[in-house]
mmCIF file of C-alpha atoms in Angstrom:
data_model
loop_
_atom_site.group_PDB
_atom_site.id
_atom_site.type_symbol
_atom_site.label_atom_id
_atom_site.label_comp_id
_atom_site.label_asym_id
_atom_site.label_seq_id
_atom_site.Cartn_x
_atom_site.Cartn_y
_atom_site.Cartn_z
ATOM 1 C CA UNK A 1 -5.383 -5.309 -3.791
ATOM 2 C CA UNK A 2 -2.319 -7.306 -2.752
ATOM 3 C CA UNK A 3 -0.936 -9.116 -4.962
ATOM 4 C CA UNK A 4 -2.711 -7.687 -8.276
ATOM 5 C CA UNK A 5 -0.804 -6.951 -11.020
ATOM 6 C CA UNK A 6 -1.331 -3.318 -10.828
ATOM 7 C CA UNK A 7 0.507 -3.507 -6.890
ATOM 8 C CA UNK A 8 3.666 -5.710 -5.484
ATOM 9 C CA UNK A 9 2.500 -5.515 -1.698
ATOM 10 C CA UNK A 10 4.969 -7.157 0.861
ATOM 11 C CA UNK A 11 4.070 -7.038 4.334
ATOM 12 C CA UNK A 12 6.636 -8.574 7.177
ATOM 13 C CA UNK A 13 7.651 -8.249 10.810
ATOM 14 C CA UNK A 14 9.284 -5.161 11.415
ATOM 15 C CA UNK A 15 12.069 -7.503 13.362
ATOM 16 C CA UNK A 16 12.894 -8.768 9.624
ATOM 17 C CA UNK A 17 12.611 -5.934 7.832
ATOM 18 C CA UNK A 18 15.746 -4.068 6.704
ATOM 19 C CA UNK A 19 14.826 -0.817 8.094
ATOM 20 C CA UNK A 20 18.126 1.093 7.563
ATOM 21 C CA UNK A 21 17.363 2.350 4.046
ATOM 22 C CA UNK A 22 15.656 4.844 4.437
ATOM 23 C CA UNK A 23 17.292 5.368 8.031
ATOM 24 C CA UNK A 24 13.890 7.210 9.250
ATOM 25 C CA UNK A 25 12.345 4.069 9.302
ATOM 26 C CA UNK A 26 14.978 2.863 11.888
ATOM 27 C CA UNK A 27 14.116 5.898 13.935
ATOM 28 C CA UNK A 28 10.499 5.742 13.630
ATOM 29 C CA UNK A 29 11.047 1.939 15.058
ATOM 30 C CA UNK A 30 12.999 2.941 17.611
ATOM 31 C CA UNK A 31 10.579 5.735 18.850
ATOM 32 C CA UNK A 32 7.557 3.551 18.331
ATOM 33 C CA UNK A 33 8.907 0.796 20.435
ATOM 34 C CA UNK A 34 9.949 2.993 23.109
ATOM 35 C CA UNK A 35 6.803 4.161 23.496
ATOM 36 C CA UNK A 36 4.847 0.989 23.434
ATOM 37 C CA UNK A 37 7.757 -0.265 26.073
ATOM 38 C CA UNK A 38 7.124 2.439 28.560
ATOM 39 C CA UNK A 39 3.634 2.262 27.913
ATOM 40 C CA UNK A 40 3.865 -1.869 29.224
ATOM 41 C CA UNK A 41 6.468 -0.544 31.968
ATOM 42 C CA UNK A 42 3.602 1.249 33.666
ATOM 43 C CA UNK A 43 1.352 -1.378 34.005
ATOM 44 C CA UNK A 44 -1.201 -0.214 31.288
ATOM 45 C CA UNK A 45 -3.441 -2.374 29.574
ATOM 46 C CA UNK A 46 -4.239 -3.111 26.194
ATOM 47 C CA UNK A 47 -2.423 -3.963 23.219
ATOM 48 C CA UNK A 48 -0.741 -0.498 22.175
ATOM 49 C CA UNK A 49 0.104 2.823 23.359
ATOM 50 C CA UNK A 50 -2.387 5.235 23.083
ATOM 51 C CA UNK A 51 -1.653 8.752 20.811
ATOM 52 C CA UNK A 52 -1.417 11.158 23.737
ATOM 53 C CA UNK A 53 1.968 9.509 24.499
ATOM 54 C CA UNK A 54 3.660 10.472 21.165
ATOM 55 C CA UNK A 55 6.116 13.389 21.182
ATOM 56 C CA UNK A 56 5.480 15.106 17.703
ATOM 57 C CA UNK A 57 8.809 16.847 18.433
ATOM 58 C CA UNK A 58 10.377 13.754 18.487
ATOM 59 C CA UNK A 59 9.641 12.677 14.674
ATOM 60 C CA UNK A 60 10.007 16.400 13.346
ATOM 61 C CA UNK A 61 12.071 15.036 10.796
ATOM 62 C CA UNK A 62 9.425 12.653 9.108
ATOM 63 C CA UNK A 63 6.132 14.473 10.003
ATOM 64 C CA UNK A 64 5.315 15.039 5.728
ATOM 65 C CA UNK A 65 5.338 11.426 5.576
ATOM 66 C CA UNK A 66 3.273 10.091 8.296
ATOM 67 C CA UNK A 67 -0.225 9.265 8.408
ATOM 68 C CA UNK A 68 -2.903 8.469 10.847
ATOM 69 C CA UNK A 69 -5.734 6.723 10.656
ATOM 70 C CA UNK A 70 -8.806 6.121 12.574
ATOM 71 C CA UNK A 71 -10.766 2.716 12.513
ATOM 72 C CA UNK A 72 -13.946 2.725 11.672
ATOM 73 C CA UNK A 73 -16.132 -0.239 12.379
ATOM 74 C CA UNK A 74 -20.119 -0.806 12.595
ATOM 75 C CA UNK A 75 -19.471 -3.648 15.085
ATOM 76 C CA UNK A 76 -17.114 -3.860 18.069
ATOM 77 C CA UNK A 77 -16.284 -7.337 16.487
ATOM 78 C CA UNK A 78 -16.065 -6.859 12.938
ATOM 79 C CA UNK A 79 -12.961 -8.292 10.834
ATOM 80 C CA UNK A 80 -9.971 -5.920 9.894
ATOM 81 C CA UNK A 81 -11.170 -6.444 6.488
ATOM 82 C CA UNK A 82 -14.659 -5.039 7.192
ATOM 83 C CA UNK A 83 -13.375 -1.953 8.683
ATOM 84 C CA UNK A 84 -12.879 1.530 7.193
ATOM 85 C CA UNK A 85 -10.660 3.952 7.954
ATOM 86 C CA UNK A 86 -10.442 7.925 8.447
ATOM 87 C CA UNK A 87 -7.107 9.720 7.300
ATOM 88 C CA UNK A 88 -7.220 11.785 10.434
ATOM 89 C CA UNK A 89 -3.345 13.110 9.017
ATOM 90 C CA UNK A 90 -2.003 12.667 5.781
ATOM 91 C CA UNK A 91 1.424 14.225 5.273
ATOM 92 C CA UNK A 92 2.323 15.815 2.171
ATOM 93 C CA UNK A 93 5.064 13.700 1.151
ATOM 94 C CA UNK A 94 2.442 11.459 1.250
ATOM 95 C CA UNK A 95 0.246 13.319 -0.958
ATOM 96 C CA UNK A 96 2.659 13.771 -3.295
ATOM 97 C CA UNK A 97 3.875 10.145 -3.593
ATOM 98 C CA UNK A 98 0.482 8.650 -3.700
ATOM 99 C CA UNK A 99 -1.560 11.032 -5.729
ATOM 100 C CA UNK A 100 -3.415 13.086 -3.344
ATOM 101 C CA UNK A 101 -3.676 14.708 0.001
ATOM 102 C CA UNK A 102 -6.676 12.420 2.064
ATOM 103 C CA UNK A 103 -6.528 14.005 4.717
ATOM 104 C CA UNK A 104 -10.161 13.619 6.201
ATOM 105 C CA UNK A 105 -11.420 11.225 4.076
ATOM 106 C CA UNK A 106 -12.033 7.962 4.290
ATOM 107 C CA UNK A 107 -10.090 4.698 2.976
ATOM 108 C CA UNK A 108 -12.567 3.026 1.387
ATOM 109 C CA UNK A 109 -12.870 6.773 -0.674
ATOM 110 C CA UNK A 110 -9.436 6.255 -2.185
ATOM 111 C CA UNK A 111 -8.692 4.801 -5.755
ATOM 112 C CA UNK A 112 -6.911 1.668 -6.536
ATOM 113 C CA UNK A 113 -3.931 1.199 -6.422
ATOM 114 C CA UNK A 114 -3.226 3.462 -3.237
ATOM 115 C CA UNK A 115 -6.680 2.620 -1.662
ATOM 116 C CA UNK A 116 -6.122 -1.263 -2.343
ATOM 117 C CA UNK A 117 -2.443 -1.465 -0.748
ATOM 118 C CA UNK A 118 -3.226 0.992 2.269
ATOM 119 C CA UNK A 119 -6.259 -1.547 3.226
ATOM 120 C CA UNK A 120 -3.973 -4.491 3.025
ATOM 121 C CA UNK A 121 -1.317 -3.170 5.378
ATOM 122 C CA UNK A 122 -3.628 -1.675 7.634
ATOM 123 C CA UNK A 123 -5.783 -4.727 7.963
ATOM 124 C CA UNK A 124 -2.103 -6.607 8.818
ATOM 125 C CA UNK A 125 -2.028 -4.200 11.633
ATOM 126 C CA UNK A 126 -4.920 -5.166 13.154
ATOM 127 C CA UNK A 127 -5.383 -8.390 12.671
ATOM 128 C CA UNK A 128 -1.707 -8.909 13.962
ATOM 129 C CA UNK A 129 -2.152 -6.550 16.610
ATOM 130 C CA UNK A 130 1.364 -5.304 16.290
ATOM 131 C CA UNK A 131 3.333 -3.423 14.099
ATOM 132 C CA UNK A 132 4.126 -4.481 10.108
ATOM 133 C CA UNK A 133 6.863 -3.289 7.833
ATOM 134 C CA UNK A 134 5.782 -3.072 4.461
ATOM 135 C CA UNK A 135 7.409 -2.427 1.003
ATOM 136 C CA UNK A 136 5.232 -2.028 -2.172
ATOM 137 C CA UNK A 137 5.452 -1.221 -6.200
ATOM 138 C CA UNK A 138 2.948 0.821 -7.841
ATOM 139 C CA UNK A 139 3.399 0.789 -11.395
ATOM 140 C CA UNK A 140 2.274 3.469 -13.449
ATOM 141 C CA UNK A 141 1.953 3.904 -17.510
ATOM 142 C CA UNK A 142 5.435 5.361 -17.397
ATOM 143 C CA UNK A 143 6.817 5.445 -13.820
ATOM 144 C CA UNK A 144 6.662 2.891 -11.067
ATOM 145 C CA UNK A 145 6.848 4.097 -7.362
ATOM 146 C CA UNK A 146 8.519 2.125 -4.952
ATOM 147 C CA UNK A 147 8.487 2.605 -1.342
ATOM 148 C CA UNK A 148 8.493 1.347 2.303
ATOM 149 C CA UNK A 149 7.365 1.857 5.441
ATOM 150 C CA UNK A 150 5.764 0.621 9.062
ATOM 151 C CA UNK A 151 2.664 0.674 10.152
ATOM 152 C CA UNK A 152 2.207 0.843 13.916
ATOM 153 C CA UNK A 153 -1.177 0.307 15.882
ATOM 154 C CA UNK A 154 -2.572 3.007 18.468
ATOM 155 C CA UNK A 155 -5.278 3.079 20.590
ATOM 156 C CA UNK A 156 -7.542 6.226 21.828
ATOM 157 C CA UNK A 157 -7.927 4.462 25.625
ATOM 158 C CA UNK A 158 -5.907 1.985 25.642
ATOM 159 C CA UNK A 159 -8.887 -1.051 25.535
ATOM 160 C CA UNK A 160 -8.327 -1.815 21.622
ATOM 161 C CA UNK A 161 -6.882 -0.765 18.793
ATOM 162 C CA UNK A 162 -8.498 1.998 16.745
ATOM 163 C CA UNK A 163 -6.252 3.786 15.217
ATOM 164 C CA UNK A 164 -2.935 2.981 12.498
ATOM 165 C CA UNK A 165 0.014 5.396 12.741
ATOM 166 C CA UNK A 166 2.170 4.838 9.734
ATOM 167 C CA UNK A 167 5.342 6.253 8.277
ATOM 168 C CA UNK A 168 5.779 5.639 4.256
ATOM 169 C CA UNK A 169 9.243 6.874 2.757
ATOM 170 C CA UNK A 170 10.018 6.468 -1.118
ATOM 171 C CA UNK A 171 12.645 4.121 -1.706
ATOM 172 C CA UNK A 172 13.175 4.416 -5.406
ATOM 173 C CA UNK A 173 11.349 5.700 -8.322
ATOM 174 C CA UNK A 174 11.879 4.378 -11.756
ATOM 175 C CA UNK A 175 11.034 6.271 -14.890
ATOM 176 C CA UNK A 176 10.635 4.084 -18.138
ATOM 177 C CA UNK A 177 9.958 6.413 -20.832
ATOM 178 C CA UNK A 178 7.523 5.597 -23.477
ATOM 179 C CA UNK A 179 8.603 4.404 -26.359
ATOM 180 C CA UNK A 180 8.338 7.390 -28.930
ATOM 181 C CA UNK A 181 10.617 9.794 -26.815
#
């Protein structure tokens, strides 16, 4: 959960986000709002682009760290935080940086601390209704990972949103060995 001890959760506008370090997360902006702008430009409605517009060429160089996610909700009305998600992709860097590969399952399947901070950014997404840079701690007995990313909203139509596309990058990991080595 946000804010627990066990995870440091920070979630901001990507406008104030420093998103030069790592410099994919510049690109991924970049990309994402162009996009979402020529989605607009056309006259489309809704409040994001939907997935058939993204080039997967064009973010090549991030693909292992990307995930999407569909939103699953019993009711058309139901509050971000009632909703549950299905890793439709799950890159490996991903995997390896939060413990597993998801890919197919669902959110509300994954453990805490991972599970708790993906819900949390994801429900910022939607209840925003725009993108959110994010930057989080997950401590460990002997490690603590620390990473970034943005989380963009997609849609399958256009109407609403219903599904999170979100690029997490490592930005430092910490190793504090026990005290007996």
């Amino acid at each position: 959960m946000a804010g627990s001890a066990r995870t440091a959760l920070t979630c901001m506008p990507p406008e104030e986000a420093d998103l030069q370090r790592p410099r994919a997360l510049q690109t991924f902006w970049d990309y994402w709002l162009e996009v979402q702008q020529g989605w607009a430009r056309a006259g489309s409605p809704g409040p994001a682009p939907p997935r058939s517009l993204l080039n997967l060429a064009r973010m090549r160089a991030f693909l292992d760290s990307l995930m999407l996610a569909d939103v699953i909700r019993d009711d058309a009305a139901a509050a971000p935080a009632d909703s549950d998600y299905r890793f439709r992709v799950y890159g490996t860097a991903l995997a390896n940086l939060l413990g597993a590969d998801h890919t197919g399952a669902m959110l509300s399947t994954v453990p805490a601390p991972a599970g708790d901070m993906l819900a949390a950014i994801f429900a910022a997404v939607l209840e925003g209704r725009k993108p959110t840079a994010f930057r989080f701690e997950m401590p460990e007995p002997s490690y603590a990972r620390i990473a970034c990313g943005l989380a963009c909203p997609m849609t399958r139509q256009g109407e609403r949103i219903d599904e999170v596309l979100a690029l997490i990058l490592p930005e430092e990991f910490r190793w504090d060995p026990p005290p007996y080595l």
